[in-house]
Short mmCIF file of C-alpha atoms and ligand atoms in Angstrom, two decimals:
data_model
loop_
_atom_site.label_atom_id
_atom_site.label_comp_id
_atom_site.label_asym_id
_atom_site.label_seq_id
_atom_site.Cartn_x
_atom_site.Cartn_y
_atom_site.Cartn_z
CA MET A 1457 113.66 116.81 121.02
CA SER A 1458 116.57 116.05 121.60
CA ASP A 1459 116.21 113.59 124.84
CA LYS A 1460 114.17 111.55 122.72
CA ASN A 1461 116.65 111.25 120.28
CA SER A 1462 118.96 109.37 122.75
CA TYR A 1463 116.10 106.87 123.69
CA GLN A 1464 115.97 102.95 121.69
CA PRO A 1465 115.34 102.89 118.01
CA GLU A 1466 111.52 101.38 118.78
CA THR A 1467 111.30 104.73 121.43
CA VAL A 1468 112.44 106.90 118.74
CA ALA A 1469 110.03 105.50 116.08
CA VAL A 1470 107.01 106.20 117.99
CA ARG A 1471 108.07 109.70 120.10
CA ALA A 1472 110.88 111.43 117.83
CA GLY A 1473 109.22 114.78 116.06
CA SER A 1474 106.60 114.68 118.02
CA GLU A 1475 104.89 118.07 118.32
CA HIS A 1476 101.81 119.34 119.80
CA SER A 1477 99.63 122.37 118.69
CA GLN A 1478 97.33 124.52 121.14
CA PHE A 1479 94.65 121.77 120.99
CA HIS A 1480 97.11 119.27 122.89
CA GLU A 1481 96.54 116.41 120.49
CA HIS A 1482 97.94 113.50 121.52
CA SER A 1483 98.10 111.89 117.63
CA GLU A 1484 100.71 113.62 115.20
CA ALA A 1485 98.09 116.57 113.57
CA LEU A 1486 97.65 116.72 109.95
CA PHE A 1487 98.44 120.62 108.45
CA LEU A 1488 96.40 120.61 105.05
CA THR A 1489 97.31 124.36 104.37
CA SER A 1490 99.05 125.08 101.59
CA SER A 1491 100.33 128.49 103.03
CA PHE A 1492 100.42 130.23 107.04
CA THR A 1493 99.32 133.49 108.17
CA PHE A 1494 101.57 136.24 110.22
CA ASP A 1495 100.58 138.04 113.03
CA SER A 1496 101.78 141.62 111.25
CA ALA A 1497 103.83 142.91 107.80
CA GLN A 1498 106.68 143.16 110.28
CA GLN A 1499 106.32 139.28 110.93
CA ALA A 1500 106.17 138.55 107.67
CA ALA A 1501 109.18 140.33 106.31
CA LYS A 1502 111.08 138.33 109.16
CA ARG A 1503 110.19 135.20 107.74
CA PHE A 1504 110.99 135.61 104.72
CA ILE A 1505 114.61 137.22 104.93
CA GLY A 1506 115.11 134.25 107.65
CA GLU A 1507 115.72 136.53 110.47
CA GLU A 1508 112.21 134.73 112.25
CA GLN A 1509 111.99 130.53 112.03
CA GLY A 1510 108.42 129.55 111.01
CA ASN A 1511 106.28 128.49 108.17
CA ILE A 1512 105.66 130.57 105.03
CA TYR A 1513 104.01 127.85 102.71
CA SER A 1514 104.06 124.32 101.82
CA ARG A 1515 106.44 123.78 99.24
CA PHE A 1516 108.78 125.00 101.90
CA THR A 1517 107.62 123.69 105.33
CA ASN A 1518 105.12 121.99 106.78
CA PRO A 1519 104.23 121.45 110.40
CA THR A 1520 103.68 117.36 109.49
CA VAL A 1521 106.09 117.02 106.99
CA THR A 1522 108.82 118.92 109.62
CA MET A 1523 107.61 115.89 111.99
CA PHE A 1524 108.38 113.60 109.81
CA GLU A 1525 111.46 114.47 108.87
CA GLN A 1526 112.72 114.74 112.42
CA ARG A 1527 111.79 111.48 113.26
CA LEU A 1528 113.60 110.00 110.43
CA ALA A 1529 116.74 112.12 110.90
CA ALA A 1530 116.25 110.71 114.70
CA LEU A 1531 116.23 106.86 113.46
CA GLU A 1532 119.49 107.32 110.86
CA GLY A 1533 121.32 109.20 113.13
CA ALA A 1534 121.37 112.23 110.77
CA GLU A 1535 121.61 116.22 111.68
CA GLN A 1536 118.72 116.67 108.96
CA CYS A 1537 116.46 115.15 106.75
CA VAL A 1538 114.66 116.53 103.84
CA ALA A 1539 111.08 115.05 102.68
CA THR A 1540 110.45 114.46 98.85
CA ALA A 1541 107.81 113.36 96.75
CA SER A 1542 109.12 110.05 95.56
CA GLY A 1543 112.13 108.17 96.66
CA MET A 1544 113.26 109.49 92.45
CA ALA A 1545 112.25 112.89 94.28
CA ALA A 1546 114.87 112.36 96.68
CA ILE A 1547 117.68 111.12 94.13
CA LEU A 1548 117.04 114.12 91.88
CA SER A 1549 117.04 116.23 94.86
CA THR A 1550 120.71 114.79 95.82
CA CYS A 1551 121.99 115.39 92.14
CA MET A 1552 120.80 118.72 91.70
CA GLY A 1553 121.70 120.15 95.02
CA LEU A 1554 125.45 118.71 95.08
CA LEU A 1555 126.69 118.22 91.32
CA GLN A 1556 127.01 120.37 88.65
CA ALA A 1557 127.69 120.05 84.64
CA GLY A 1558 131.63 118.34 84.47
CA ASP A 1559 130.84 116.44 87.23
CA HIS A 1560 131.53 112.28 87.23
CA LEU A 1561 129.37 110.20 89.40
CA VAL A 1562 130.09 106.34 90.01
CA ALA A 1563 127.40 103.97 90.74
CA SER A 1564 126.88 100.55 91.21
CA GLN A 1565 125.38 98.54 88.60
CA SER A 1566 123.00 96.62 90.75
CA ILE A 1567 120.48 99.77 91.73
CA PHE A 1568 116.88 100.43 90.97
CA GLY A 1569 115.85 100.74 86.83
CA SER A 1570 114.53 104.56 87.33
CA THR A 1571 117.71 105.22 88.98
CA VAL A 1572 120.05 103.83 86.18
CA ASN A 1573 117.60 105.89 83.61
CA MET A 1574 117.83 108.98 85.76
CA PHE A 1575 121.76 108.86 85.89
CA ASN A 1576 122.22 107.67 82.18
CA ASN A 1577 119.59 109.72 80.32
CA VAL A 1578 118.51 112.56 82.90
CA PHE A 1579 121.87 113.75 84.19
CA LYS A 1580 123.96 112.94 81.13
CA LYS A 1581 121.83 115.77 79.48
CA PHE A 1582 123.19 117.91 81.86
CA GLY A 1583 126.82 117.39 81.36
CA VAL A 1584 127.20 114.57 84.54
CA GLU A 1585 128.21 111.57 83.15
CA THR A 1586 128.11 108.40 85.27
CA THR A 1587 130.30 104.88 85.74
CA PHE A 1588 128.79 101.78 86.54
CA VAL A 1589 131.12 99.01 88.42
CA SER A 1590 130.57 96.20 90.20
CA ALA A 1591 128.33 95.99 93.46
CA THR A 1592 130.50 93.60 95.25
CA ASP A 1593 133.97 94.43 94.27
CA PRO A 1594 135.21 97.83 96.04
CA ALA A 1595 138.49 98.22 94.33
CA GLN A 1596 136.30 99.01 91.10
CA TRP A 1597 134.98 101.89 92.76
CA GLN A 1598 138.32 103.24 93.57
CA ALA A 1599 139.69 102.10 89.47
CA ALA A 1600 136.50 104.14 88.27
CA ALA A 1601 137.27 107.16 90.01
CA ARG A 1602 138.28 110.29 87.87
CA PRO A 1603 139.43 113.49 89.26
CA ASN A 1604 136.12 115.50 88.51
CA THR A 1605 134.31 112.73 90.52
CA LYS A 1606 131.47 114.18 93.19
CA LEU A 1607 129.38 111.26 93.98
CA PHE A 1608 129.58 107.09 94.72
CA PHE A 1609 126.06 106.06 94.67
CA LEU A 1610 124.98 102.36 96.12
CA GLU A 1611 122.04 100.47 97.06
CA THR A 1612 122.74 97.34 99.82
CA PRO A 1613 121.28 94.81 99.40
CA SER A 1614 120.39 95.15 95.63
CA ASN A 1615 117.48 94.18 93.82
CA PRO A 1616 116.70 91.37 92.99
CA LEU A 1617 119.98 89.55 93.90
CA THR A 1618 120.51 90.76 96.97
CA GLU A 1619 124.43 91.45 97.04
CA ILE A 1620 125.65 93.40 99.57
CA SER A 1621 128.09 96.30 98.93
CA ASP A 1622 130.97 96.92 101.68
CA ILE A 1623 129.84 100.03 102.96
CA ALA A 1624 132.93 101.17 104.99
CA ALA A 1625 135.17 100.03 102.25
CA ILE A 1626 133.45 102.20 99.37
CA ALA A 1627 133.25 105.17 101.95
CA ALA A 1628 136.90 104.80 102.57
CA PHE A 1629 137.65 104.85 98.63
CA ALA A 1630 135.22 107.80 98.20
CA LYS A 1631 136.90 109.94 101.27
CA GLN A 1632 140.18 109.18 99.56
CA CYS A 1633 138.57 110.73 96.20
CA GLY A 1634 137.45 113.69 97.40
CA ALA A 1635 133.67 112.44 96.48
CA LEU A 1636 130.65 111.79 98.58
CA LEU A 1637 129.20 108.25 98.89
CA ALA A 1638 125.31 108.05 99.12
CA VAL A 1639 123.32 105.20 100.31
CA ASP A 1640 119.93 104.13 98.75
CA ASN A 1641 119.14 102.30 102.12
CA CYS A 1642 115.10 101.46 101.19
CA PHE A 1643 115.74 97.54 101.59
CA CYS A 1644 116.84 97.93 104.88
CA THR A 1645 115.53 101.32 106.56
CA PRO A 1646 117.44 102.54 109.57
CA ILE A 1647 115.88 99.57 111.87
CA LEU A 1648 118.31 96.98 110.25
CA GLN A 1649 120.99 99.55 108.62
CA ARG A 1650 122.52 102.95 109.30
CA PRO A 1651 124.69 103.47 106.49
CA LEU A 1652 125.96 106.88 108.57
CA GLU A 1653 127.63 104.79 110.64
CA PHE A 1654 129.92 103.19 108.55
CA GLY A 1655 131.22 106.21 107.00
CA ALA A 1656 128.51 106.95 104.24
CA ASP A 1657 127.82 110.82 103.64
CA ILE A 1658 123.92 110.86 102.29
CA ILE A 1659 121.04 108.19 102.72
CA ILE A 1660 118.53 108.18 100.40
CA HIS A 1661 114.67 106.67 100.87
CA SER A 1662 111.93 106.04 99.28
CA ALA A 1663 109.47 105.53 101.83
CA THR A 1664 107.13 104.24 99.12
CA LYS A 1665 108.71 100.96 100.60
CA TYR A 1666 108.75 99.85 104.49
CA ILE A 1667 108.19 103.36 105.75
CA ASP A 1668 104.78 103.36 104.79
CA GLY A 1669 104.94 99.71 104.88
CA GLN A 1670 101.19 99.09 103.85
CA GLY A 1671 101.44 100.36 100.06
CA ARG A 1672 99.14 103.50 100.05
CA VAL A 1673 101.12 106.50 99.14
CA LEU A 1674 104.47 107.60 97.51
CA GLY A 1675 107.49 109.60 98.89
CA GLY A 1676 111.11 110.01 99.82
CA ALA A 1677 114.16 111.35 101.77
CA VAL A 1678 117.69 112.67 101.91
CA LEU A 1679 119.72 112.77 104.96
CA GLY A 1680 123.40 113.91 106.09
CA SER A 1681 124.72 116.93 107.83
CA LYS A 1682 123.13 119.82 108.00
CA LYS A 1683 125.78 121.36 105.33
CA LEU A 1684 125.08 118.72 102.52
CA MET A 1685 121.41 118.93 103.08
CA GLU A 1686 121.00 122.93 102.53
CA PRO A 1687 121.74 122.51 98.60
CA VAL A 1688 119.59 120.25 98.62
CA TYR A 1689 116.69 121.78 100.31
CA SER A 1690 117.41 124.64 98.28
CA PHE A 1691 116.50 122.77 95.47
CA LEU A 1692 113.58 121.38 96.29
CA ARG A 1693 112.03 124.27 98.12
CA THR A 1694 112.76 125.89 94.60
CA ALA A 1695 112.03 123.52 92.84
CA GLY A 1696 109.20 121.90 94.31
CA PRO A 1697 109.41 117.85 94.33
CA THR A 1698 108.05 118.07 98.28
CA MET A 1699 106.28 115.64 100.60
CA SER A 1700 102.47 116.54 100.65
CA ALA A 1701 101.39 116.85 104.09
CA PHE A 1702 98.86 113.71 103.77
CA ASN A 1703 101.89 111.42 102.89
CA ALA A 1704 103.88 113.02 105.68
CA TRP A 1705 101.27 112.04 108.03
CA VAL A 1706 100.82 108.19 106.70
CA PHE A 1707 104.35 107.75 106.94
CA LEU A 1708 104.78 109.43 110.58
CA LYS A 1709 102.14 106.43 111.43
CA GLY A 1710 104.35 104.13 109.00
CA LEU A 1711 107.29 104.97 111.05
CA GLU A 1712 106.02 103.87 114.67
CA THR A 1713 105.39 100.36 113.41
CA LEU A 1714 108.79 99.97 111.96
CA LYS A 1715 110.70 98.13 114.31
CA LEU A 1716 107.80 95.61 114.73
CA ARG A 1717 107.06 95.14 110.63
CA MET A 1718 110.76 95.17 110.04
CA ASP A 1719 111.47 92.33 112.44
CA ALA A 1720 108.40 90.65 111.19
CA HIS A 1721 109.48 90.63 107.69
CA SER A 1722 112.93 89.57 108.40
CA ALA A 1723 111.52 86.18 110.54
CA ASN A 1724 109.06 85.55 107.78
CA ALA A 1725 111.76 85.77 104.92
CA LEU A 1726 114.28 83.68 106.86
CA GLN A 1727 111.92 80.92 107.27
CA LEU A 1728 110.70 81.13 103.94
CA ALA A 1729 114.24 81.06 102.67
CA GLN A 1730 115.20 78.10 104.80
CA TRP A 1731 111.97 75.97 102.88
CA LEU A 1732 112.96 77.33 99.66
CA GLU A 1733 116.70 75.72 100.34
CA LYS A 1734 114.84 72.75 100.69
CA GLN A 1735 112.40 72.44 97.73
CA PRO A 1736 114.12 70.16 94.99
CA ASN A 1737 112.77 72.62 91.96
CA VAL A 1738 114.78 75.55 93.40
CA ALA A 1739 118.56 75.16 92.47
CA ARG A 1740 119.60 78.60 94.32
CA VAL A 1741 118.34 81.23 97.14
CA LEU A 1742 119.58 84.13 97.64
CA TYR A 1743 118.27 85.71 101.03
CA PRO A 1744 121.33 87.58 103.06
CA GLY A 1745 120.45 85.95 106.04
CA LEU A 1746 121.51 82.63 105.28
CA PRO A 1747 124.99 81.06 105.70
CA SER A 1748 124.86 80.00 101.92
CA HIS A 1749 124.58 83.77 100.74
CA PRO A 1750 127.93 84.42 99.50
CA GLN A 1751 128.35 87.52 101.72
CA HIS A 1752 126.39 86.36 104.47
CA ALA A 1753 129.44 87.52 106.54
CA LEU A 1754 129.03 91.29 105.78
CA ALA A 1755 125.94 91.31 105.50
CA MET A 1756 125.49 90.39 109.19
CA LYS A 1757 127.97 93.09 109.73
CA GLN A 1758 126.03 95.61 108.23
CA GLN A 1759 122.58 94.69 108.70
CA LYS A 1760 120.73 93.77 112.08
CA THR A 1761 118.73 90.88 109.98
CA GLY A 1762 118.83 89.57 106.34
CA GLY A 1763 115.75 91.50 105.52
CA GLY A 1764 112.34 91.13 103.84
CA ILE A 1765 113.35 90.02 100.39
CA VAL A 1766 113.86 86.95 98.84
CA ALA A 1767 115.64 85.87 95.59
CA PHE A 1768 115.27 82.01 94.14
CA ASP A 1769 116.12 80.30 91.37
CA VAL A 1770 113.56 77.53 89.79
CA LYS A 1771 115.07 74.81 87.80
CA GLY A 1772 113.66 74.91 84.24
CA GLY A 1773 113.62 78.72 83.58
CA ARG A 1774 111.30 81.12 82.35
CA ASP A 1775 108.67 78.62 82.01
CA ALA A 1776 109.12 77.01 85.32
CA ALA A 1777 109.27 80.60 87.16
CA TRP A 1778 105.99 81.65 85.58
CA ARG A 1779 104.53 78.39 86.39
CA VAL A 1780 105.40 79.09 90.31
CA ILE A 1781 104.10 82.76 89.69
CA ASP A 1782 100.67 81.77 88.18
CA ASN A 1783 99.73 78.80 90.14
CA THR A 1784 99.72 81.27 93.39
CA ARG A 1785 96.36 82.25 94.71
CA MET A 1786 97.51 84.59 97.72
CA LEU A 1787 100.65 86.49 96.83
CA SER A 1788 100.79 89.58 95.10
CA ILE A 1789 101.72 89.39 91.30
CA THR A 1790 103.24 93.29 91.16
CA ALA A 1791 106.79 94.46 91.13
CA ASN A 1792 106.20 97.00 94.43
CA LEU A 1793 107.86 95.64 97.70
CA GLY A 1794 107.72 96.69 101.49
CA ASP A 1795 104.23 95.77 102.07
CA THR A 1796 102.33 93.77 104.54
CA LYS A 1797 101.36 91.92 101.54
CA THR A 1798 103.82 89.36 100.10
CA THR A 1799 104.82 90.35 96.46
CA ILE A 1800 105.81 88.23 93.99
CA THR A 1801 108.27 89.42 90.70
CA HIS A 1802 109.29 87.37 87.54
CA PRO A 1803 112.81 90.57 87.37
CA ALA A 1804 113.88 88.89 83.52
CA THR A 1805 110.73 89.92 82.39
CA THR A 1806 109.53 92.77 84.31
CA THR A 1807 111.63 94.85 86.05
CA HIS A 1808 114.87 94.50 84.22
CA ALA A 1809 112.68 93.48 81.08
CA ARG A 1810 115.07 96.37 79.48
CA ILE A 1811 118.43 95.05 79.99
CA SER A 1812 119.60 92.80 77.10
CA PRO A 1813 119.84 89.00 77.65
CA GLU A 1814 123.20 89.09 77.68
CA ALA A 1815 123.82 91.71 80.36
CA ARG A 1816 120.79 90.05 82.40
CA ALA A 1817 122.86 86.99 82.17
CA ALA A 1818 126.05 88.47 83.23
CA ALA A 1819 124.68 90.17 85.90
CA GLY A 1820 123.46 87.15 87.22
CA ILE A 1821 119.84 87.67 86.49
CA SER A 1822 118.64 84.19 85.30
CA ASP A 1823 115.13 83.46 83.45
CA GLY A 1824 114.21 81.16 86.67
CA LEU A 1825 114.72 83.91 89.08
CA ILE A 1826 111.56 84.91 91.01
CA ARG A 1827 111.77 88.05 93.83
CA ILE A 1828 109.59 87.63 96.66
CA ALA A 1829 109.15 90.50 98.73
CA VAL A 1830 108.07 88.55 102.11
CA GLY A 1831 105.19 89.90 103.90
CA LEU A 1832 103.36 89.35 107.11
CA GLU A 1833 101.17 86.51 106.58
CA ALA A 1834 101.32 83.32 108.39
CA VAL A 1835 104.63 81.45 106.45
CA LEU A 1836 102.96 78.30 106.17
CA ASP A 1837 100.36 80.26 103.84
CA ILE A 1838 103.00 81.55 101.70
CA GLN A 1839 105.20 77.89 101.58
CA ASN A 1840 101.60 76.30 100.19
CA ASP A 1841 101.04 79.50 97.57
CA LEU A 1842 104.61 78.54 96.26
CA ALA A 1843 104.39 74.64 96.45
CA ARG A 1844 101.74 74.46 94.22
CA GLY A 1845 103.43 75.78 90.90
CA LEU A 1846 107.43 74.12 92.54
CA GLY A 1847 105.36 70.80 91.84
CA ASN A 1848 105.59 69.44 95.07
C1 LIG B 2254 111.10 102.04 94.75
C2 LIG B 2254 112.86 102.24 94.88
C3 LIG B 2254 112.94 103.96 94.31
C4 LIG B 2254 112.29 104.53 94.07
O1 LIG B 2254 111.16 104.99 94.92
P1 LIG B 2254 109.76 105.53 94.56
O2 LIG B 2254 109.26 106.65 95.45
O3 LIG B 2254 108.85 104.91 93.53
O4 LIG B 2254 109.97 106.97 93.65
C5 LIG B 2254 114.36 103.78 94.77
N1 LIG B 2254 115.07 103.04 95.33
C6 LIG B 2254 114.79 101.74 95.10
C7 LIG B 2254 115.90 101.19 95.93
C8 LIG B 2254 113.73 101.33 95.04
O5 LIG B 2254 113.22 100.50 95.85
#
């Protein structure tokens, strides 16, 4: 396997982690089995005490899940990957494995809504406090750190404004504070951004998004050094938010086309963003691949492309934004992203509706803001679908 890991990313995505059974199947097999048998009582005993490697029970390990973990680890350049039932299960397992009561977390205020809820409402109950800071101002991270700060947590680009966090700068502060840096790499995937290369310690994925890429199943992953993943895996194996074998099989196949899809999503998104910038009823376009993006240079240092997410402000506030959404005929009105089908979302009244209007305004999420997760349809058709409601 290790020789396969030195290949180019598109080769790794197709070849790494692939193991065949006694039947020499060419495509990775789906092992739908909850448990595994042993040749003898002695072998069972050896497996249980860890004297012999091998599968015991699918909450611990499953060959299809292991193939997925090895392939994603090779793509991220990580020593180990732990697959989980969802992206949220990845965040839960990371924190349950690495934190304890009395620890403190510093997190970007521009992270996924359920992650904010988890930090504010779940971990708080167990004595872990979180301070939220600006995604784009590294100095705030250092200022927020306390002697008991154990983890820095960020997402870049952020949702929905595509703000870019400086991974290397924040990783350096984390190191100074004796804390770990976890990066949710869901929007970029390892094809566009490899956070470990910029000093991050842990990578989180919602595989539900681009890794599946076709909106079928939920899954997640945590990646890092063997040492850091040991307590994460230990929690997962005991508590049980593990990835199902079926979902791992879907994700393995998803990884094989990830490079092609991310390149195509990115090319479509750039073209759409350039077109949106020319529309008279669009006040501003936020896309990291556009030179007009406030952090374009940093984005291009960390990412290979601008990615697949474009946000824009329509002139005329909520009514105008809803008019654009309601006049589409092809785009999917949904909050999901990372799909072959283009999705359109009005963050102020859906994903970010529970935040107070003042906090939303302070964060820059205006009533006229629309988020597009650009799919793989022809850009011309996406443009025509948006043009109707834009009144051109
Ligand atoms: C969707 C998402 C998650 C949560 O993942 P699930 O698979 O839905 O649990 C976490 N982080 C980001 C950035 C996401 O977009």
